Every structure is written in C-alpha cells, then in structure tokens.
PDB file of C-alpha atoms in Angstrom:
ATOM      1  CA  GLU A   1      -0.235  78.763 -49.795  1.00 96.00           C
ATOM      2  CA  VAL A   2      -1.763  75.859 -51.892  1.00 97.00           C
ATOM      3  CA  GLN A   3       0.770  73.237 -52.390  1.00 98.00           C
ATOM      4  CA  LEU A   4       1.370  69.708 -53.756  1.00 98.00           C
ATOM      5  CA  VAL A   5       4.293  67.933 -52.328  1.00 98.00           C
ATOM      6  CA  GLN A   6       5.413  64.588 -53.827  1.00 98.00           C
ATOM      7  CA  SER A   7       7.490  61.831 -52.659  1.00 98.00           C
ATOM      8  CA  GLY A   8      11.211  61.358 -53.667  1.00 98.00           C
ATOM      9  CA  ALA A   9      12.800  59.756 -56.687  1.00 98.00           C
ATOM     10  CA  GLU A  10      12.719  56.052 -56.626  1.00 98.00           C
ATOM     11  CA  VAL A  11      15.020  53.528 -58.656  1.00 98.00           C
ATOM     12  CA  LYS A  12      13.394  50.245 -59.032  1.00 98.00           C
ATOM     13  CA  LYS A  13      13.924  46.792 -61.039  1.00 98.00           C
ATOM     14  CA  PRO A  14      11.616  45.389 -63.724  1.00 98.00           C
ATOM     15  CA  GLY A  15       8.844  43.344 -62.325  1.00 97.00           C
ATOM     16  CA  GLU A  16       8.963  45.332 -58.798  1.00 98.00           C
ATOM     17  CA  SER A  17       5.890  47.296 -57.453  1.00 98.00           C
ATOM     18  CA  LEU A  18       6.030  50.779 -56.225  1.00 98.00           C
ATOM     19  CA  ARG A  19       3.648  53.434 -54.893  1.00 98.00           C
ATOM     20  CA  ILE A  20       4.460  57.090 -55.092  1.00 98.00           C
ATOM     21  CA  SER A  21       2.589  59.953 -53.181  1.00 98.00           C
ATOM     22  CA  CYS A  22       1.221  63.513 -53.433  1.00 98.00           C
ATOM     23  CA  LYS A  23       0.319  65.365 -50.373  1.00 98.00           C
ATOM     24  CA  GLY A  24      -1.938  68.365 -50.637  1.00 98.00           C
ATOM     25  CA  SER A  25      -1.800  71.369 -48.148  1.00 97.00           C
ATOM     26  CA  GLY A  26      -3.415  74.893 -47.948  1.00 97.00           C
ATOM     27  CA  TYR A  27      -6.799  73.927 -49.336  1.00 97.00           C
ATOM     28  CA  SER A  28      -9.677  71.518 -48.955  1.00 97.00           C
ATOM     29  CA  PHE A  29      -8.259  68.351 -50.272  1.00 97.00           C
ATOM     30  CA  THR A  30     -11.610  66.853 -51.000  1.00 97.00           C
ATOM     31  CA  SER A  31     -12.957  69.753 -53.006  1.00 97.00           C
ATOM     32  CA  TYR A  32     -10.731  69.331 -56.032  1.00 97.00           C
ATOM     33  CA  TRP A  33      -9.745  66.177 -58.216  1.00 96.00           C
ATOM     34  CA  ILE A  34      -5.914  65.235 -58.426  1.00 97.00           C
ATOM     35  CA  SER A  35      -4.794  64.244 -61.699  1.00 97.00           C
ATOM     36  CA  TRP A  36      -1.431  62.366 -62.528  1.00 98.00           C
ATOM     37  CA  VAL A  37       0.470  63.179 -65.481  1.00 98.00           C
ATOM     38  CA  ARG A  38       3.700  61.335 -67.145  1.00 98.00           C
ATOM     39  CA  GLN A  39       6.481  62.955 -68.870  1.00 98.00           C
ATOM     40  CA  MET A  40       9.097  60.548 -70.388  1.00 98.00           C
ATOM     41  CA  PRO A  41      12.587  61.779 -70.769  1.00 97.00           C
ATOM     42  CA  GLY A  42      12.704  64.413 -73.525  1.00 96.00           C
ATOM     43  CA  LYS A  43       9.054  63.931 -74.361  1.00 97.00           C
ATOM     44  CA  GLY A  44       5.657  65.732 -73.723  1.00 97.00           C
ATOM     45  CA  LEU A  45       3.079  65.614 -71.195  1.00 98.00           C
ATOM     46  CA  GLU A  46       0.748  62.714 -70.967  1.00 97.00           C
ATOM     47  CA  TRP A  47      -2.561  62.623 -68.707  1.00 96.00           C
ATOM     48  CA  MET A  48      -2.821  59.363 -66.834  1.00 97.00           C
ATOM     49  CA  GLY A  49      -6.008  59.723 -64.817  1.00 96.00           C
ATOM     50  CA  ARG A  50      -7.524  61.336 -62.009  1.00 96.00           C
ATOM     51  CA  ILE A  51      -9.184  60.981 -58.701  1.00 96.00           C
ATOM     52  CA  ASP A  52     -11.994  62.710 -56.770  1.00 96.00           C
ATOM     53  CA  PRO A  53     -10.680  62.554 -53.269  1.00 97.00           C
ATOM     54  CA  SER A  54     -14.165  63.032 -51.505  1.00 97.00           C
ATOM     55  CA  ASP A  55     -15.056  59.619 -52.841  1.00 96.00           C
ATOM     56  CA  SER A  56     -12.217  57.865 -54.619  1.00 96.00           C
ATOM     57  CA  TYR A  57     -14.040  57.838 -57.995  1.00 95.00           C
ATOM     58  CA  THR A  58     -11.293  57.744 -60.725  1.00 95.00           C
ATOM     59  CA  ASN A  59     -11.002  58.108 -64.508  1.00 93.00           C
ATOM     60  CA  TYR A  60      -8.114  56.764 -66.450  1.00 95.00           C
ATOM     61  CA  SER A  61      -6.938  57.470 -69.852  1.00 94.00           C
ATOM     62  CA  PRO A  62      -7.277  54.334 -72.130  1.00 94.00           C
ATOM     63  CA  SER A  63      -3.544  54.368 -72.646  1.00 94.00           C
ATOM     64  CA  PHE A  64      -2.962  53.912 -68.868  1.00 96.00           C
ATOM     65  CA  GLN A  65      -6.145  51.965 -67.653  1.00 96.00           C
ATOM     66  CA  GLY A  66      -5.173  48.556 -66.085  1.00 96.00           C
ATOM     67  CA  HIS A  67      -1.577  49.543 -65.885  1.00 96.00           C
ATOM     68  CA  VAL A  68      -1.603  51.799 -63.028  1.00 98.00           C
ATOM     69  CA  THR A  69      -3.900  52.316 -59.957  1.00 98.00           C
ATOM     70  CA  ILE A  70      -4.736  55.857 -58.714  1.00 98.00           C
ATOM     71  CA  SER A  71      -5.984  56.088 -54.957  1.00 98.00           C
ATOM     72  CA  THR A  72      -6.361  58.450 -52.220  1.00 98.00           C
ATOM     73  CA  ASP A  73      -6.409  58.785 -48.273  1.00 97.00           C
ATOM     74  CA  LYS A  74      -8.258  61.683 -47.485  1.00 96.00           C
ATOM     75  CA  SER A  75      -7.659  61.640 -43.868  1.00 97.00           C
ATOM     76  CA  ILE A  76      -4.087  62.564 -44.697  1.00 97.00           C
ATOM     77  CA  SER A  77      -4.645  64.678 -47.931  1.00 98.00           C
ATOM     78  CA  THR A  78      -2.730  62.357 -49.896  1.00 98.00           C
ATOM     79  CA  ALA A  79      -3.146  60.786 -53.467  1.00 98.00           C
ATOM     80  CA  TYR A  80      -1.254  57.758 -54.780  1.00 98.00           C
ATOM     81  CA  LEU A  81      -0.174  56.466 -57.856  1.00 98.00           C
ATOM     82  CA  GLN A  82       1.010  52.715 -57.971  1.00 98.00           C
ATOM     83  CA  TRP A  83       2.201  50.003 -60.146  1.00 98.00           C
ATOM     84  CA  SER A  84       2.063  46.178 -59.590  1.00 98.00           C
ATOM     85  CA  SER A  85       4.866  45.264 -61.704  1.00 97.00           C
ATOM     86  CA  LEU A  86       7.248  48.023 -63.374  1.00 98.00           C
ATOM     87  CA  LYS A  87       8.540  47.815 -66.889  1.00 97.00           C
ATOM     88  CA  ALA A  88      11.569  49.685 -68.327  1.00 98.00           C
ATOM     89  CA  SER A  89       9.251  51.826 -70.315  1.00 97.00           C
ATOM     90  CA  ASP A  90       7.616  53.144 -67.006  1.00 98.00           C
ATOM     91  CA  THR A  91      10.784  55.206 -66.630  1.00 98.00           C
ATOM     92  CA  ALA A  92       9.681  58.914 -66.452  1.00 98.00           C
ATOM     93  CA  MET A  93       8.966  61.990 -64.322  1.00 98.00           C
ATOM     94  CA  TYR A  94       5.497  61.670 -62.792  1.00 98.00           C
ATOM     95  CA  TYR A  95       3.505  64.881 -61.745  1.00 98.00           C
ATOM     96  CA  CYS A  96       0.454  65.236 -59.766  1.00 98.00           C
ATOM     97  CA  ALA A  97      -1.865  68.547 -60.027  1.00 98.00           C
ATOM     98  CA  ARG A  98      -5.006  69.778 -58.563  1.00 98.00           C
ATOM     99  CA  THR A  99      -7.497  69.523 -61.168  1.00 94.00           C
ATOM    100  CA  SER A 100     -10.084  72.402 -61.838  1.00 91.00           C
ATOM    101  CA  THR A 101     -10.262  74.674 -64.834  1.00 90.00           C
ATOM    102  CA  GLY A 102      -6.885  73.784 -65.608  1.00 94.00           C
ATOM    103  CA  PHE A 103      -4.061  71.975 -63.627  1.00 97.00           C
ATOM    104  CA  ASP A 104      -2.991  74.320 -60.724  1.00 97.00           C
ATOM    105  CA  PRO A 105      -0.814  73.797 -58.877  1.00 98.00           C
ATOM    106  CA  TRP A 106       1.293  70.990 -59.857  1.00 98.00           C
ATOM    107  CA  GLY A 107       3.832  68.870 -57.515  1.00 98.00           C
ATOM    108  CA  GLN A 108       7.396  69.016 -58.032  1.00 98.00           C
ATOM    109  CA  GLY A 109       7.557  65.681 -59.730  1.00 98.00           C
ATOM    110  CA  THR A 110       8.666  62.301 -58.820  1.00 98.00           C
ATOM    111  CA  LEU A 111      11.459  60.730 -61.144  1.00 98.00           C
ATOM    112  CA  VAL A 112      10.749  56.981 -61.420  1.00 98.00           C
ATOM    113  CA  THR A 113      13.692  55.015 -63.033  1.00 98.00           C
ATOM    114  CA  VAL A 114      13.171  51.350 -63.977  1.00 98.00           C
ATOM    115  CA  SER A 115      16.394  49.582 -64.720  1.00 97.00           C
ATOM    116  CA  SER A 116      17.894  45.918 -64.231  1.00 96.00           C
TER     117      SER A 116
ATOM    118  CA  ASP B   1     -10.055  60.568 -77.564  1.00 87.00           C
ATOM    119  CA  ILE B   2      -9.784  64.387 -78.703  1.00 94.00           C
ATOM    120  CA  GLN B   3      -6.487  64.954 -80.369  1.00 96.00           C
ATOM    121  CA  MET B   4      -4.455  68.243 -79.716  1.00 97.00           C
ATOM    122  CA  THR B   5      -2.055  69.511 -82.406  1.00 98.00           C
ATOM    123  CA  GLN B   6       0.184  72.444 -81.979  1.00 98.00           C
ATOM    124  CA  SER B   7       2.079  74.617 -84.312  1.00 97.00           C
ATOM    125  CA  PRO B   8       4.810  75.229 -84.778  1.00 97.00           C
ATOM    126  CA  SER B   9       6.822  72.515 -82.909  1.00 97.00           C
ATOM    127  CA  THR B  10       9.933  75.074 -82.574  1.00 97.00           C
ATOM    128  CA  LEU B  11       9.772  78.630 -82.648  1.00 96.00           C
ATOM    129  CA  SER B  12      12.896  81.049 -82.872  1.00 96.00           C
ATOM    130  CA  ALA B  13      12.338  84.703 -81.769  1.00 96.00           C
ATOM    131  CA  SER B  14      13.927  87.480 -80.050  1.00 96.00           C
ATOM    132  CA  VAL B  15      13.218  89.538 -77.121  1.00 96.00           C
ATOM    133  CA  GLY B  16      10.602  92.032 -77.743  1.00 96.00           C
ATOM    134  CA  ASP B  17       8.980  90.025 -80.444  1.00 97.00           C
ATOM    135  CA  ARG B  18       5.377  89.164 -80.635  1.00 97.00           C
ATOM    136  CA  VAL B  19       4.755  85.596 -81.056  1.00 97.00           C
ATOM    137  CA  THR B  20       1.687  83.310 -81.335  1.00 98.00           C
ATOM    138  CA  ILE B  21       1.208  79.579 -80.921  1.00 98.00           C
ATOM    139  CA  THR B  22      -1.666  77.606 -82.473  1.00 98.00           C
ATOM    140  CA  CYS B  23      -3.559  74.511 -81.065  1.00 98.00           C
ATOM    141  CA  ARG B  24      -6.231  72.770 -83.022  1.00 98.00           C
ATOM    142  CA  ALA B  25      -8.579  70.251 -81.476  1.00 97.00           C
ATOM    143  CA  SER B  26     -10.014  67.386 -83.404  1.00 97.00           C
ATOM    144  CA  GLN B  27     -13.314  68.196 -82.406  1.00 95.00           C
ATOM    145  CA  SER B  28     -15.108  70.991 -80.727  1.00 95.00           C
ATOM    146  CA  ILE B  29     -14.231  71.564 -77.087  1.00 96.00           C
ATOM    147  CA  SER B  30     -15.940  74.887 -76.588  1.00 95.00           C
ATOM    148  CA  SER B  31     -13.466  76.856 -74.427  1.00 96.00           C
ATOM    149  CA  TRP B  32     -12.200  74.133 -72.354  1.00 96.00           C
ATOM    150  CA  LEU B  33      -8.769  74.853 -72.931  1.00 98.00           C
ATOM    151  CA  ALA B  34      -5.656  75.525 -71.042  1.00 98.00           C
ATOM    152  CA  TRP B  35      -1.985  76.655 -71.729  1.00 98.00           C
ATOM    153  CA  TYR B  36       1.173  75.703 -69.754  1.00 98.00           C
ATOM    154  CA  GLN B  37       4.618  76.863 -69.768  1.00 98.00           C
ATOM    155  CA  GLN B  38       7.342  74.461 -68.816  1.00 98.00           C
ATOM    156  CA  LYS B  39      10.976  75.143 -68.224  1.00 98.00           C
ATOM    157  CA  PRO B  40      13.761  72.339 -68.240  1.00 96.00           C
ATOM    158  CA  GLY B  41      13.677  70.568 -65.038  1.00 96.00           C
ATOM    159  CA  ARG B  42      10.598  72.172 -63.517  1.00 98.00           C
ATOM    160  CA  ALA B  43       6.898  71.227 -63.344  1.00 98.00           C
ATOM    161  CA  PRO B  44       4.539  73.010 -65.695  1.00 98.00           C
ATOM    162  CA  LYS B  45       2.856  76.150 -64.892  1.00 98.00           C
ATOM    163  CA  LEU B  46      -0.835  77.170 -65.659  1.00 98.00           C
ATOM    164  CA  LEU B  47      -1.017  80.387 -67.878  1.00 98.00           C
ATOM    165  CA  ILE B  48      -4.371  80.552 -69.248  1.00 98.00           C
ATOM    166  CA  TYR B  49      -7.484  78.514 -68.478  1.00 98.00           C
ATOM    167  CA  LYS B  50     -11.000  78.521 -70.200  1.00 97.00           C
ATOM    168  CA  ALA B  51      -8.948  79.420 -73.484  1.00 98.00           C
ATOM    169  CA  SER B  52      -8.755  83.246 -72.548  1.00 98.00           C
ATOM    170  CA  SER B  53      -8.757  83.669 -68.701  1.00 98.00           C
ATOM    171  CA  LEU B  54      -5.321  84.645 -67.482  1.00 98.00           C
ATOM    172  CA  GLN B  55      -4.218  82.740 -64.294  1.00 97.00           C
ATOM    173  CA  SER B  56      -3.462  84.890 -61.267  1.00 96.00           C
ATOM    174  CA  GLY B  57       0.112  86.231 -61.040  1.00 96.00           C
ATOM    175  CA  VAL B  58       0.831  85.365 -64.687  1.00 98.00           C
ATOM    176  CA  PRO B  59       2.202  88.686 -66.671  1.00 97.00           C
ATOM    177  CA  SER B  60      -0.401  90.310 -68.790  1.00 97.00           C
ATOM    178  CA  ARG B  61       1.716  89.971 -71.891  1.00 98.00           C
ATOM    179  CA  PHE B  62       0.249  86.497 -72.109  1.00 98.00           C
ATOM    180  CA  SER B  63      -3.216  86.119 -73.620  1.00 98.00           C
ATOM    181  CA  GLY B  64      -5.239  83.378 -75.098  1.00 98.00           C
ATOM    182  CA  SER B  65      -8.040  83.441 -77.704  1.00 98.00           C
ATOM    183  CA  GLY B  66     -10.264  80.970 -79.703  1.00 98.00           C
ATOM    184  CA  SER B  67     -13.216  78.484 -78.983  1.00 97.00           C
ATOM    185  CA  GLY B  68     -14.349  75.271 -80.758  1.00 97.00           C
ATOM    186  CA  THR B  69     -11.417  73.827 -82.465  1.00 97.00           C
ATOM    187  CA  GLU B  70      -8.784  76.511 -82.887  1.00 98.00           C
ATOM    188  CA  PHE B  71      -6.972  78.339 -80.248  1.00 98.00           C
ATOM    189  CA  THR B  72      -4.003  80.679 -79.798  1.00 98.00           C
ATOM    190  CA  LEU B  73      -1.600  81.821 -77.256  1.00 98.00           C
ATOM    191  CA  THR B  74       0.156  85.187 -77.783  1.00 98.00           C
ATOM    192  CA  ILE B  75       2.993  86.684 -75.961  1.00 97.00           C
ATOM    193  CA  SER B  76       2.856  90.498 -77.003  1.00 96.00           C
ATOM    194  CA  SER B  77       6.494  91.357 -76.148  1.00 95.00           C
ATOM    195  CA  LEU B  78       8.867  88.313 -75.434  1.00 97.00           C
ATOM    196  CA  GLN B  79      10.935  88.465 -72.363  1.00 96.00           C
ATOM    197  CA  PRO B  80      14.191  86.427 -71.477  1.00 94.00           C
ATOM    198  CA  ASP B  81      11.876  84.428 -68.851  1.00 95.00           C
ATOM    199  CA  ASP B  82       9.634  83.371 -71.609  1.00 97.00           C
ATOM    200  CA  PHE B  83      11.789  80.970 -73.538  1.00 93.00           C
ATOM    201  CA  ALA B  84      10.374  77.693 -72.684  1.00 97.00           C
ATOM    202  CA  THR B  85       8.268  75.019 -73.794  1.00 98.00           C
ATOM    203  CA  TYR B  86       4.470  75.577 -73.981  1.00 98.00           C
ATOM    204  CA  TYR B  87       1.690  73.044 -73.901  1.00 98.00           C
ATOM    205  CA  CYS B  88      -1.955  73.383 -74.667  1.00 98.00           C
ATOM    206  CA  GLN B  89      -4.500  71.038 -73.002  1.00 98.00           C
ATOM    207  CA  GLN B  90      -8.054  70.365 -73.536  1.00 97.00           C
ATOM    208  CA  TYR B  91     -10.162  69.233 -70.354  1.00 94.00           C
ATOM    209  CA  THR B  92     -13.598  68.480 -71.683  1.00 90.00           C
ATOM    210  CA  SER B  93     -15.967  66.315 -69.084  1.00 77.00           C
ATOM    211  CA  TYR B  94     -16.719  63.875 -71.764  1.00 73.00           C
ATOM    212  CA  SER B  95     -13.192  62.856 -72.790  1.00 82.00           C
ATOM    213  CA  PRO B  96      -9.960  61.975 -71.526  1.00 90.00           C
ATOM    214  CA  TYR B  97      -7.838  65.026 -71.051  1.00 94.00           C
ATOM    215  CA  THR B  98      -4.993  65.387 -73.714  1.00 96.00           C
ATOM    216  CA  PHE B  99      -2.272  67.743 -74.191  1.00 97.00           C
ATOM    217  CA  GLY B 100      -0.751  68.960 -77.395  1.00 98.00           C
ATOM    218  CA  GLN B 101       2.805  67.890 -78.508  1.00 98.00           C
ATOM    219  CA  GLY B 102       4.378  71.148 -77.114  1.00 98.00           C
ATOM    220  CA  THR B 103       5.963  74.154 -78.632  1.00 98.00           C
ATOM    221  CA  LYS B 104       9.724  74.960 -77.922  1.00 98.00           C
ATOM    222  CA  LEU B 105      10.367  78.633 -78.050  1.00 97.00           C
ATOM    223  CA  GLU B 106      13.976  79.264 -78.507  1.00 96.00           C
ATOM    224  CA  ILE B 107      16.154  82.523 -78.565  1.00 89.00           C
ATOM    225  CA  LYS B 108      17.017  83.453 -82.187  1.00 87.00           C
TER     226      LYS B 108
END
C-alpha cells in the first residue's frame, strides 16, 4: 500500500524552530515529487512547495519562499518541512502529498500550534 | 500566479440530486486540473485528475470535464457520504500550484 505517514502534533512558542516529517512507503520514493500543503484553521488549502527526492531540487510558492525550508533524506524515504523561527500565524495543519498528476496519496496531517 | 475561482462557495442539495461545481482559471491551464474531496478532520482525497480522469477507487457518479479556463465537477446522484468540501487545483509546470477556495456541499 502506498502511504505517507507524518510526524505527530507539535506545540511550540513563537521564535522556536521546528522540523516535521513525512515518511513514504510502498513505492519508489525517489520517483515522485513530494509537496507540502498548509491549511489554516477553518480555511482552504495552500500549496507551499515541492521537492524532488531524487536530487533535492525544490520549488516554492512565492507566498512561502524564505519562510520555510523543504528537504529530504532519500536514504530513509522521508521529506521534511522546517521553520527557523515560528510565528503564531504558522498555526495550521500541514499535509504532505505525493505529487504527480494530482496529489495522491496525502499524509494524515501534522497539526502545528504556535502559542506563547 | 494562476488564480482558481470556484463557484458556488456553498451548495445545499439533497440525496439523489445531481450537482455541479465550477472552477475557473485566470489563464489557460490546458487540462492540468484536479479535484479533491475533504471531510472534516481528514486529509483531502483525489477524485479527478487531468480534468476528466477518474482516480482509481472513486465512484463513477463523480465526473469532471473542461479544458483551458473552465472546468466542472459533477456528482450524478448525491449519496450521504458525498457531503464534504470540494477543491479544484491547477498543476501546470510553469506556475506555482494553486487551489480554488473550496465549495462546501451541505445537506438541504
């Protein structure tokens, strides 16, 4: 079964750093891009960026460029999304998704809460 | 960036109804369009890709059509499990991927 499993929920303070993960299984991890998608509470879906696990090439949405970093460790079939300094406005659910002709499958989501 | 506009934002319908959701792109995206279903507390699920191709395992009552800038998602006969929020998404290679704002399908 093709599956993406994300790391668990996080509660952080403003200014702290964070890295969340997305582990792929059931397929060749380096054959498909991985995208990250943000969903703020009660809002819609926003594409943040994507990475090619075969060579770590990345594309970012202009809205997120410079605010987050997407990376991957293909040796353990895992993609990452990280922040160096969180803000309260980063509070959201974050999803990873295998990217091809559409996003499928999706991870189960990681809830990030940033609060002082 | 390419903007995606869905209509309506909310749709009230009954079991058995035929419903259509529209998605318009701010510029031509050929057929690089996907549709997703999201239920509360769950990750989105891919329904349609390349504007009209049904994802494996998705019931045949779902269908997609369109090309260029105008697209539709049709549910031929609503089932209780279909009440959810639906999103379109463009995935052209020359622009950041973007989603529509969503259409919430409610029980009338």
